[in-house]
Coordinates of C-alpha atoms in Angstrom, one line a residue:
M1 CA -6.5 107.6 40.3
A2 CA -3.0 106.1 41.6
S3 CA -0.7 105.2 39.2
L4 CA 0.3 101.8 38.9
T5 CA 4.2 101.0 38.2
L6 CA 4.4 97.4 36.2
R7 CA 7.4 95.2 37.3
S8 CA 8.9 93.1 35.9
W9 CA 10.0 95.5 33.0
P10 CA 12.3 94.1 30.0
F11 CA 13.0 97.1 28.1
R12 CA 15.5 100.3 28.6
E13 CA 15.0 103.1 30.6
N14 CA 12.6 105.7 29.4
E15 CA 12.2 103.2 26.1
E16 CA 8.0 103.4 25.3
V17 CA 6.1 100.7 24.5
E18 CA 2.8 99.9 23.4
L19 CA 0.8 97.0 24.9
L20 CA -0.3 95.3 21.4
W21 CA -1.9 91.9 22.4
F22 CA -2.3 89.4 25.5
G23 CA -1.4 85.7 25.5
S24 CA -3.2 82.7 26.8
P25 CA -4.3 82.7 30.6
Y26 CA -2.0 80.0 32.2
M27 CA -1.2 78.6 35.7
D28 CA 2.1 78.7 37.3
Y29 CA 4.1 76.3 39.6
K30 CA 2.4 77.5 42.5
G31 CA -1.1 77.3 41.3
N32 CA -1.4 81.3 40.4
W33 CA -3.1 82.2 37.3
R34 CA -1.4 84.6 35.4
I35 CA -1.5 86.5 32.2
K36 CA 1.4 87.4 29.2
A37 CA 1.0 91.0 28.3
A38 CA 3.1 91.6 24.5
F39 CA 4.2 95.2 24.4
R40 CA 5.8 96.5 21.2
S41 CA 8.5 98.9 20.7
A42 CA 9.4 102.1 17.9
S43 CA 11.5 99.6 16.7
M44 CA 8.6 96.7 16.0
V45 CA 10.3 94.2 18.3
I46 CA 7.6 92.5 20.7
K47 CA 8.4 91.3 23.7
L48 CA 5.7 89.0 26.3
V49 CA 5.9 90.0 29.8
S50 CA 4.3 87.8 32.5
Y51 CA 1.8 89.1 34.8
A52 CA -0.7 88.3 37.9
W53 CA -4.0 87.8 35.9
G54 CA -5.3 90.2 38.1
T55 CA -3.5 93.0 36.2
V56 CA -5.8 92.7 33.4
P57 CA -8.6 95.0 34.7
Y58 CA -5.9 97.6 34.8
M59 CA -4.7 97.6 31.1
R60 CA -5.9 98.5 28.0
I61 CA -4.7 97.6 24.7
G62 CA -2.6 100.7 22.9
Q63 CA -1.7 102.0 25.9
V64 CA 2.0 103.4 26.0
Y65 CA 4.5 102.9 28.8
A66 CA 7.8 103.8 29.9
N67 CA 9.8 102.5 33.0
G68 CA 6.4 100.4 33.6
K69 CA 4.2 103.4 34.0
F70 CA 1.1 104.2 31.7
D71 CA 1.6 107.5 30.4
P72 CA -1.9 109.1 30.8
I73 CA -0.7 111.9 28.3
K74 CA -0.1 110.2 25.4
P75 CA -3.3 109.7 22.9
L76 CA -4.5 105.5 22.9
S77 CA -4.3 104.5 19.2
G78 CA -7.5 104.1 17.4
S79 CA -11.0 106.3 16.8
S80 CA -14.0 106.0 18.3
Y81 CA -16.9 104.1 17.1
R82 CA -20.7 103.2 18.2
L83 CA -22.1 99.9 17.4
T84 CA -25.5 98.0 17.9
I85 CA -25.5 94.5 18.0
D86 CA -28.9 92.8 17.3
D87 CA -28.1 89.8 18.7
M88 CA -25.3 88.9 20.5
S89 CA -24.9 85.4 20.0
S90 CA -25.0 86.3 16.5
G91 CA -21.0 86.9 16.7
T92 CA -18.4 84.6 15.2
I93 CA -15.5 83.2 17.1
T94 CA -12.2 83.1 15.1
N95 CA -8.6 84.1 16.0
G96 CA -6.3 86.7 15.5
F97 CA -4.3 84.8 12.8
K98 CA -7.4 85.5 10.7
L99 CA -7.6 89.2 11.0
P100 CA -5.4 90.9 7.9
R101 CA -1.9 91.8 9.0
R102 CA -2.1 95.2 7.9
L103 CA -4.3 95.4 10.9
I104 CA -2.3 93.6 13.3
D105 CA 0.9 91.7 12.6
F106 CA 1.5 89.1 15.6
G107 CA 5.2 88.3 13.8
K108 CA 4.1 84.9 13.9
N109 CA 3.8 84.7 17.3
P110 CA 1.3 81.6 17.6
E111 CA 1.0 82.7 21.3
L112 CA -0.6 85.9 20.3
G113 CA -2.1 84.6 17.0
L114 CA -4.4 81.6 18.5
Q115 CA -6.2 84.2 20.7
K116 CA -9.8 84.1 20.0
V117 CA -11.4 87.1 18.7
I118 CA -15.2 87.8 18.2
Q119 CA -16.7 89.1 14.5
F120 CA -19.9 91.0 14.3
K121 CA -20.7 92.2 10.9
V122 CA -22.5 95.1 11.0
N123 CA -23.4 97.8 8.1
N124 CA -20.5 96.0 5.9
L125 CA -18.1 96.1 8.6
T126 CA -16.5 93.7 10.5
Y127 CA -15.7 94.7 14.2
C128 CA -12.7 92.1 15.7
I129 CA -13.4 91.9 19.7
P130 CA -10.6 89.9 21.5
V131 CA -12.2 87.8 24.1
I132 CA -10.4 89.0 26.2
E133 CA -11.3 92.4 26.2
F134 CA -15.1 91.2 25.7
V135 CA -14.4 89.7 29.1
R136 CA -12.7 92.2 30.9
A137 CA -15.3 95.2 29.9
L138 CA -18.6 92.8 30.6
F139 CA -17.3 91.2 33.8
I140 CA -14.1 91.7 35.7
N141 CA -14.2 95.6 36.6
S142 CA -11.7 94.3 39.8
K143 CA -9.1 92.2 40.8
T144 CA -11.3 90.3 42.7
L145 CA -14.0 89.5 40.0
A146 CA -10.9 88.7 37.3
T147 CA -9.7 86.1 39.9
Q148 CA -13.2 84.3 40.6
L149 CA -13.6 84.4 37.1
L150 CA -11.1 81.5 36.4
Q151 CA -12.3 79.2 39.1
P152 CA -15.0 76.6 39.2
H153 CA -18.1 78.2 40.8
G154 CA -16.3 81.4 41.3
L155 CA -19.1 83.8 40.9
E156 CA -21.1 81.7 44.2
M157 CA -18.3 82.5 46.4
L158 CA -18.8 86.1 46.0
I159 CA -22.8 85.9 47.3
D160 CA -24.4 84.6 50.0
K161 CA -28.0 84.9 49.7
S162 CA -29.9 85.9 46.6
D163 CA -33.8 85.9 46.8
V164 CA -36.9 87.7 45.5
S165 CA -39.5 89.0 48.1
Q166 CA -41.9 91.5 47.3
G167 CA -40.7 92.3 44.3
T168 CA -37.2 93.2 45.9
L169 CA -34.1 91.5 45.4
H170 CA -32.2 91.0 48.3
F171 CA -28.4 90.7 47.6
D172 CA -26.4 89.7 50.3
M173 CA -22.4 89.9 49.3
S174 CA -19.8 87.6 51.0
L175 CA -17.1 88.8 53.1
R176 CA -14.7 87.4 50.1
V177 CA -15.8 91.1 48.1
P178 CA -13.4 93.8 49.5
A179 CA -15.3 96.7 51.7
N180 CA -14.2 99.2 48.7
L181 CA -15.7 97.1 46.1
A182 CA -19.2 96.9 48.4
T183 CA -21.1 99.8 46.6
E184 CA -24.5 100.1 45.0
S185 CA -23.0 100.5 41.4
N186 CA -21.0 97.3 42.2
A187 CA -24.3 95.6 43.4
Q188 CA -26.1 96.2 40.6
H189 CA -23.1 95.2 38.2
L190 CA -22.8 91.6 40.4
S191 CA -26.5 91.1 41.0
W192 CA -27.2 91.7 37.3
I193 CA -24.2 88.6 36.3
Y194 CA -26.1 86.3 39.0
M195 CA -29.4 86.8 38.2
D196 CA -29.8 87.4 34.4
A197 CA -29.3 83.6 32.9
D198 CA -28.0 84.8 29.7
I199 CA -25.0 86.7 31.2
H200 CA -24.5 84.0 34.3
S201 CA -24.4 81.2 31.3
M202 CA -21.3 83.4 29.4
W203 CA -19.5 84.2 33.1
D204 CA -19.6 80.2 33.2
S205 CA -18.6 79.1 29.9
V206 CA -15.1 81.1 30.1
Y207 CA -13.7 78.7 32.9
Q208 CA -15.9 75.7 31.7
N209 CA -14.4 76.3 27.9
M210 CA -11.4 76.4 29.3
F211 CA -11.4 73.4 31.9
S212 CA -13.2 71.2 28.9
Q213 CA -10.2 72.2 26.5
A214 CA -8.1 70.9 29.5
I215 CA -9.5 67.6 29.8
Q216 CA -9.9 67.3 26.3
D217 CA -5.8 67.7 26.1
S218 CA -5.1 65.8 29.2
P219 CA -7.5 63.7 30.3
L220 CA -6.0 62.3 33.5
N221 CA -4.3 65.1 34.1
P222 CA -5.9 68.9 33.1
N223 CA -3.4 71.0 34.8
V224 CA -0.6 70.3 32.4
P225 CA -2.6 72.2 29.4
F226 CA -3.4 75.1 32.4
K227 CA 0.5 75.6 33.0
K228 CA 0.9 75.5 29.2
G229 CA -2.3 77.9 28.6
I230 CA -5.2 78.3 26.7
P231 CA -7.1 80.8 24.8
L232 CA -10.0 82.1 26.9
N233 CA -13.2 81.8 25.2
V234 CA -16.8 82.5 25.8
N235 CA -20.4 81.5 24.5
L236 CA -22.0 84.3 23.3
S237 CA -26.0 84.1 24.7
P238 CA -28.6 85.7 22.7
I239 CA -28.9 88.9 24.1
G240 CA -30.0 92.2 22.0
P241 CA -29.9 94.9 20.9
I242 CA -27.2 96.0 22.6
E243 CA -24.9 99.3 21.8
M244 CA -21.2 99.2 22.5
Y245 CA -19.4 102.2 22.6
I246 CA -15.5 101.4 21.2
R247 CA -12.1 102.3 20.5
G248 CA -10.7 100.8 17.6
E249 CA -8.4 101.1 14.4
K250 CA -9.9 100.5 10.8
F251 CA -8.0 98.7 7.6
I252 CA -10.4 98.3 4.8
D253 CA -13.5 97.2 6.1
Y254 CA -12.3 95.5 9.1
I255 CA -12.6 97.2 12.8
L256 CA -10.2 95.9 15.4
V257 CA -11.8 96.7 18.7
K258 CA -8.6 97.7 21.4
E259 CA -11.0 98.9 24.1
I260 CA -14.7 98.6 24.8
I261 CA -15.1 102.1 26.6
G262 CA -19.3 101.6 27.5
F263 CA -22.4 99.4 26.6
S264 CA -26.0 100.3 26.9
G265 CA -29.1 98.5 26.2
F266 CA -29.0 95.3 28.8
K267 CA -31.8 94.8 31.1
H268 CA -31.4 94.3 34.9
P269 CA -34.1 91.3 35.4
H270 CA -34.9 93.3 38.8
E271 CA -36.2 96.8 39.8
R272 CA -35.6 97.0 43.5
I273 CA -32.5 95.8 45.3
L274 CA -31.9 95.9 49.0
F275 CA -28.2 94.8 49.0
W276 CA -25.9 94.1 52.3
H277 CA -22.3 93.2 52.6
P278 CA -20.6 92.5 55.9
S279 CA -18.7 96.0 56.3
K280 CA -22.4 98.1 56.0
K281 CA -23.1 99.3 59.7
M282 CA -25.6 101.5 60.9
H283 CA -23.4 104.9 61.9
E284 CA -24.2 106.3 65.6
I285 CA -22.7 110.2 66.1
N286 CA -21.1 110.8 69.1
F287 CA -20.3 114.5 70.3
G288 CA -16.8 113.9 71.9
E289 CA -13.2 114.8 70.1
K290 CA -12.7 113.5 66.5
K291 CA -8.9 112.0 66.1
V292 CA -7.5 112.9 62.6
R293 CA -4.8 111.4 61.1
L294 CA -3.1 113.2 58.5
T295 CA -1.7 111.1 55.8
P296 CA 0.6 112.1 52.5
R297 CA -1.1 109.8 50.4
A298 CA -4.4 111.1 48.7
N299 CA -3.6 109.6 45.5
A300 CA -1.0 106.9 46.1
N301 CA 1.3 105.5 43.7
Y302 CA 1.7 101.4 43.8
I303 CA 4.3 99.6 42.2
L304 CA 3.1 96.1 40.7
N305 CA 5.7 93.3 42.2
E306 CA 4.8 90.1 42.3
D307 CA 8.1 88.6 43.2
S308 CA 9.0 90.9 45.8
D309 CA 9.0 90.1 49.6
N310 CA 7.4 93.1 50.1
A311 CA 4.4 93.1 47.9
K312 CA 1.2 92.6 49.5
E313 CA -2.4 91.4 48.4
D314 CA -4.6 93.5 50.6
R315 CA -7.3 90.7 51.9
N316 CA -9.4 93.2 52.8
Q317 CA -9.6 95.8 49.7
D318 CA -8.8 96.0 46.0
V319 CA -6.4 98.7 46.6
L320 CA -6.1 99.6 43.3
E321 CA -9.1 101.5 41.2
A322 CA -9.6 99.8 37.7
P323 CA -10.7 102.8 34.7
P324 CA -14.2 102.5 34.7
T325 CA -16.2 100.8 31.7
F326 CA -19.1 102.6 31.3
M327 CA -22.4 100.1 31.2
R328 CA -26.0 101.7 31.3
F329 CA -29.1 99.3 31.6
S330 CA -32.5 100.2 29.9
N331 CA -34.4 99.8 33.5
S332 CA -32.7 101.6 36.6
P333 CA -33.3 99.8 39.4
I334 CA -33.7 101.0 42.8
I335 CA -30.9 100.0 45.0
K336 CA -30.4 100.7 48.7
T337 CA -28.0 99.4 51.3
R338 CA -29.0 97.5 54.2
R339 CA -27.3 98.0 57.3
K340 CA -27.1 96.0 60.4
H341 CA -24.5 96.4 63.5
V342 CA -23.3 100.1 64.4
K343 CA -20.5 102.0 63.8
R344 CA -20.0 104.7 66.2
S345 CA -18.2 108.0 65.2
N346 CA -17.5 111.1 67.0
K347 CA -18.1 114.8 65.4
G348 CA -16.5 117.1 67.4
K349 CA -13.4 119.5 67.8
D350 CA -10.8 117.5 65.4
I351 CA -7.6 116.4 67.4
I352 CA -4.7 116.0 65.0
V353 CA -2.3 112.8 65.9
K354 CA 1.0 111.5 64.6
L355 CA 0.9 109.0 61.8
G356 CA 0.9 105.5 62.6
R357 CA 4.0 104.7 59.9
G358 CA 7.7 105.8 60.1
G359 CA 8.6 109.0 57.9
K360 CA 11.0 107.3 55.2
N361 CA 7.7 105.9 54.0
I362 CA 6.2 109.5 53.4
G363 CA 5.6 109.7 49.7
A364 CA 7.5 106.0 49.1
A365 CA 5.4 104.1 46.2
K366 CA 3.5 101.0 47.9
E367 CA 4.6 97.4 46.8
V368 CA 1.4 95.3 45.8
S369 CA 0.0 92.3 44.1
T370 CA -2.8 91.7 41.8
Q371 CA -2.1 88.0 42.6
D372 CA -5.3 86.0 44.0
S373 CA -4.8 85.3 48.1
I374 CA -3.4 82.6 49.8
V375 CA -5.4 79.0 49.1
G376 CA -8.7 79.2 50.2
G377 CA -8.9 82.6 49.5
D378 CA -9.2 85.0 52.5
T379 CA -8.7 81.6 54.6
P380 CA -4.8 81.0 55.7
P381 CA -3.4 77.9 55.6
I382 CA -2.5 75.1 58.0
D383 CA 1.3 75.0 58.7
F384 CA 1.6 71.4 57.3
Q385 CA 5.3 70.2 56.6
T386 CA 5.0 66.9 55.1
L387 CA 2.1 67.3 53.2
E388 CA 1.8 69.1 50.2
T389 CA -1.2 71.6 49.6
I390 CA -2.3 72.7 46.3
P391 CA -4.6 75.5 44.9
I392 CA -8.0 76.1 45.5
T393 CA -8.6 76.4 41.7
E394 CA -8.1 72.3 41.5
A395 CA -11.0 71.8 44.6
I396 CA -13.8 70.7 42.3
G397 CA -16.5 69.4 44.4
L398 CA -15.6 71.3 47.5
E399 CA -17.6 75.0 46.8
A400 CA -20.7 74.3 49.0
F401 CA -18.2 73.5 51.7
F402 CA -16.0 76.5 51.4
K403 CA -19.1 78.3 52.0
M404 CA -20.7 76.6 55.0
I405 CA -16.5 77.2 56.3
Q406 CA -17.2 81.2 55.5
L407 CA -20.6 81.3 57.5
L408 CA -18.7 79.4 60.2
K409 CA -16.3 82.4 60.2
E410 CA -18.6 85.0 60.3
T411 CA -20.8 83.6 62.6
Y412 CA -18.8 82.0 65.5
S413 CA -15.8 83.7 67.2
L414 CA -13.1 80.8 65.6
K415 CA -9.9 81.0 64.5
I416 CA -9.8 78.6 61.1
S417 CA -7.0 77.4 58.3
M418 CA -7.7 75.4 55.7
S419 CA -5.7 73.7 53.4
I420 CA -6.3 71.6 50.2
L421 CA -4.7 68.5 49.7
R422 CA -4.9 65.8 46.5
I423 CA -6.5 62.5 47.3
P424 CA -3.3 59.5 46.9
S425 CA -3.7 58.2 43.7
G426 CA -3.6 54.5 42.5
K427 CA -7.8 53.6 42.4
K428 CA -10.7 54.7 40.5
F429 CA -12.0 56.8 43.7
S430 CA -8.9 59.0 43.1
V431 CA -10.2 60.1 39.8
C432 CA -13.5 62.1 39.9
P433 CA -15.9 60.9 36.9
N434 CA -15.5 64.3 34.9
G435 CA -11.5 63.6 34.6
T436 CA -10.1 65.7 37.6
R437 CA -8.1 64.2 40.2
R438 CA -10.3 64.0 43.7
T439 CA -8.9 66.1 46.4
C440 CA -9.9 67.0 49.9
A441 CA -10.5 69.8 52.6
V442 CA -8.5 70.1 55.8
V443 CA -9.9 72.3 58.4
Q444 CA -8.2 73.3 61.4
I445 CA -10.7 75.1 64.0
V446 CA -9.5 77.0 67.4
N447 CA -11.8 78.2 69.9
A448 CA -11.2 78.8 73.5
K449 CA -11.6 75.2 74.9
S450 CA -10.0 72.9 71.9
I451 CA -8.6 72.6 68.3
T452 CA -10.2 70.5 66.2
Y453 CA -9.7 69.2 62.3
L454 CA -12.1 68.9 59.7
V455 CA -11.3 66.3 56.9
E456 CA -14.1 66.7 53.8
I457 CA -13.8 64.6 50.6
A458 CA -14.3 66.1 47.5
R459 CA -18.0 65.2 46.2
P460 CA -18.6 66.2 42.3
D461 CA -20.4 63.2 42.0
E462 CA -22.5 63.4 45.1
W463 CA -20.6 60.6 46.6
S464 CA -21.8 59.4 50.2
I465 CA -19.1 59.6 52.4
S466 CA -19.0 61.6 55.9
T467 CA -16.9 64.5 57.0
L468 CA -14.7 63.3 59.8
I469 CA -14.0 65.4 62.6
L470 CA -10.7 65.1 64.5
R471 CA -10.2 66.0 67.8
P472 CA -6.3 65.3 68.8
T473 CA -4.6 65.5 72.2
P474 CA -3.2 68.3 73.7
Q475 CA 0.1 66.7 73.8
S476 CA -0.4 65.9 69.8
S477 CA 2.1 67.3 67.5
L478 CA 1.1 68.6 64.0
K479 CA 3.6 66.3 62.6
S480 CA 1.8 63.3 64.5
I481 CA -1.4 64.8 63.2
E482 CA -0.2 65.2 59.4
T483 CA 0.8 61.6 59.6
N484 CA -2.9 60.3 61.0
I485 CA -4.3 62.4 58.4
K486 CA -2.3 60.8 55.7
L487 CA -3.0 57.3 57.1
L488 CA -6.7 58.1 56.8
L489 CA -6.4 58.9 53.5
D490 CA -4.4 56.0 52.1
G491 CA -7.1 53.5 53.9
L492 CA -9.9 55.7 52.1
V493 CA -8.7 55.2 48.6
Q494 CA -7.7 51.4 49.4
K495 CA -11.6 51.2 50.9
G496 CA -12.6 52.6 47.4
G497 CA -13.9 55.6 48.8
H498 CA -15.2 54.6 52.3
W499 CA -13.2 55.7 55.9
D500 CA -11.3 52.5 56.9
Q501 CA -13.0 51.5 60.3
T502 CA -9.7 49.8 61.2
I503 CA -7.7 52.7 60.8
L504 CA -10.4 55.2 62.4
S505 CA -10.2 53.0 65.7
R506 CA -6.3 52.5 66.1
F507 CA -5.8 56.5 66.7
S508 CA -4.5 56.5 70.6
D509 CA -3.4 60.0 70.5
M510 CA -6.9 61.9 69.3
S511 CA -10.7 61.0 68.7
I512 CA -12.9 60.8 65.3
R513 CA -16.4 61.6 64.8
K514 CA -18.3 61.1 61.5
V515 CA -20.9 63.3 60.4
K516 CA -23.3 62.7 57.5
H517 CA -24.2 64.7 54.5
Y518 CA -27.9 65.8 53.9
N519 CA -29.4 67.1 51.3
N520 CA -32.0 69.0 52.6
D521 CA -29.2 71.0 54.6
S522 CA -28.8 74.6 53.8
I523 CA -25.3 76.2 54.0
R524 CA -26.6 77.5 57.5
E525 CA -27.8 74.4 59.0
W526 CA -24.8 72.4 57.9
A527 CA -22.5 74.9 59.4
I528 CA -24.6 74.9 62.9
R529 CA -24.7 70.9 63.1
L530 CA -20.6 70.8 62.7
H531 CA -20.3 73.7 64.6
N532 CA -22.0 71.7 67.5
S533 CA -20.3 68.9 66.6
T534 CA -16.6 70.4 67.2
Y535 CA -17.6 70.7 71.1

């Protein structure tokens, strides 16, 4: 497995520190989710260091680090235990300050002590599991799943289709799932989270609890608590019996769980799974010469550096492999891969070709990021100069629209960019009934003949408003298009949530068309209708 070096790193050279605990997930000024990790030195000094939330799958409490790198030789603190939980919902939620100080001492730091802990009482012992560790082990085995967990309806964004036919679950992953995560084991794991109602409910509860707390703390602007940080919480479903294999530390009759090594006893709701991913293609063998590219990077080393200009979030892959959490189901679904399209490969004499990168890169550690992709996930933003864009995490009520845009990209030969904007403030329509600020998506679609723009208003309340299709003249500048979009949104708010017909008819440098929403439209029908309307 490739090694990962953490940056930033505020400790002395070669100083060994232990990963003690985690703080609250919080949103930075760019709208990206981050997490504070608490490291403790030999002198018992605790320092909090901020990393992208997507780093959590690669970290375990009790790991020893030096120079930002985990030492796999050093034994992890704690002993191995196995416990059986008859009913997961029997667990009680408390916080770290309720644990004995001899078991763990936070140094009176409220950021650490207020983190949620699940307690299970089994055979006169109280097992204390940090909620972050429980969620990591159960749900987030990769940066991709970690990112989607803290987005509204994030799970649905990873799945294109799931239906049952003749006793087989047909499960299609979306393009948002990196190709190297499109494996049979991940298909089993992801389909289990999605199809099991109790597990799906626990997944949804993580973001819902954070959002509910944010609304409670700041009804008019929930982003304020998000930026401050909210302890992670989860609603436990009535599932059992479940066995857990853990590494923990004991004090009297308390055991602090530092790592969940594995689960057993869960039941997958389907016996047969046929899964698909856009990367799955049938192979056709040719007997021509096979080009072989030699690479010095069999086991690459990576430097996690979110602030570097060279650090990249690979949009096609989760480049880092997370340490596995064992999960055994009481039933073993038969999983097969459905393939379409053809990938041709040669199987003949090997021809060595030169490396594509310069020699100065050989053996060098690659800088990577565990941050989420740019706003819109794998869809690049529009290069607006005057309109302020916001992160996709604030786009509540646009989830189905995002799925439709993703389908447009996959189905048609189009270049698509998208940005999320806030609706102007000042009127009741500017705020959704649930207290969140209403947003809109502006999508730029480029085909061989023209450039068009879609303006879609967030409708978590099923508000009746059409999608606008803007077709500017070839002479129109991006600045003038921005100005027109701003005028349209201002008029929308002043009209109480309806497009202002006077403004719609005043633009001489672009034509505007309205396309209605239909409740009986499928995502595919919606995509086809909008695609046909852009011509």
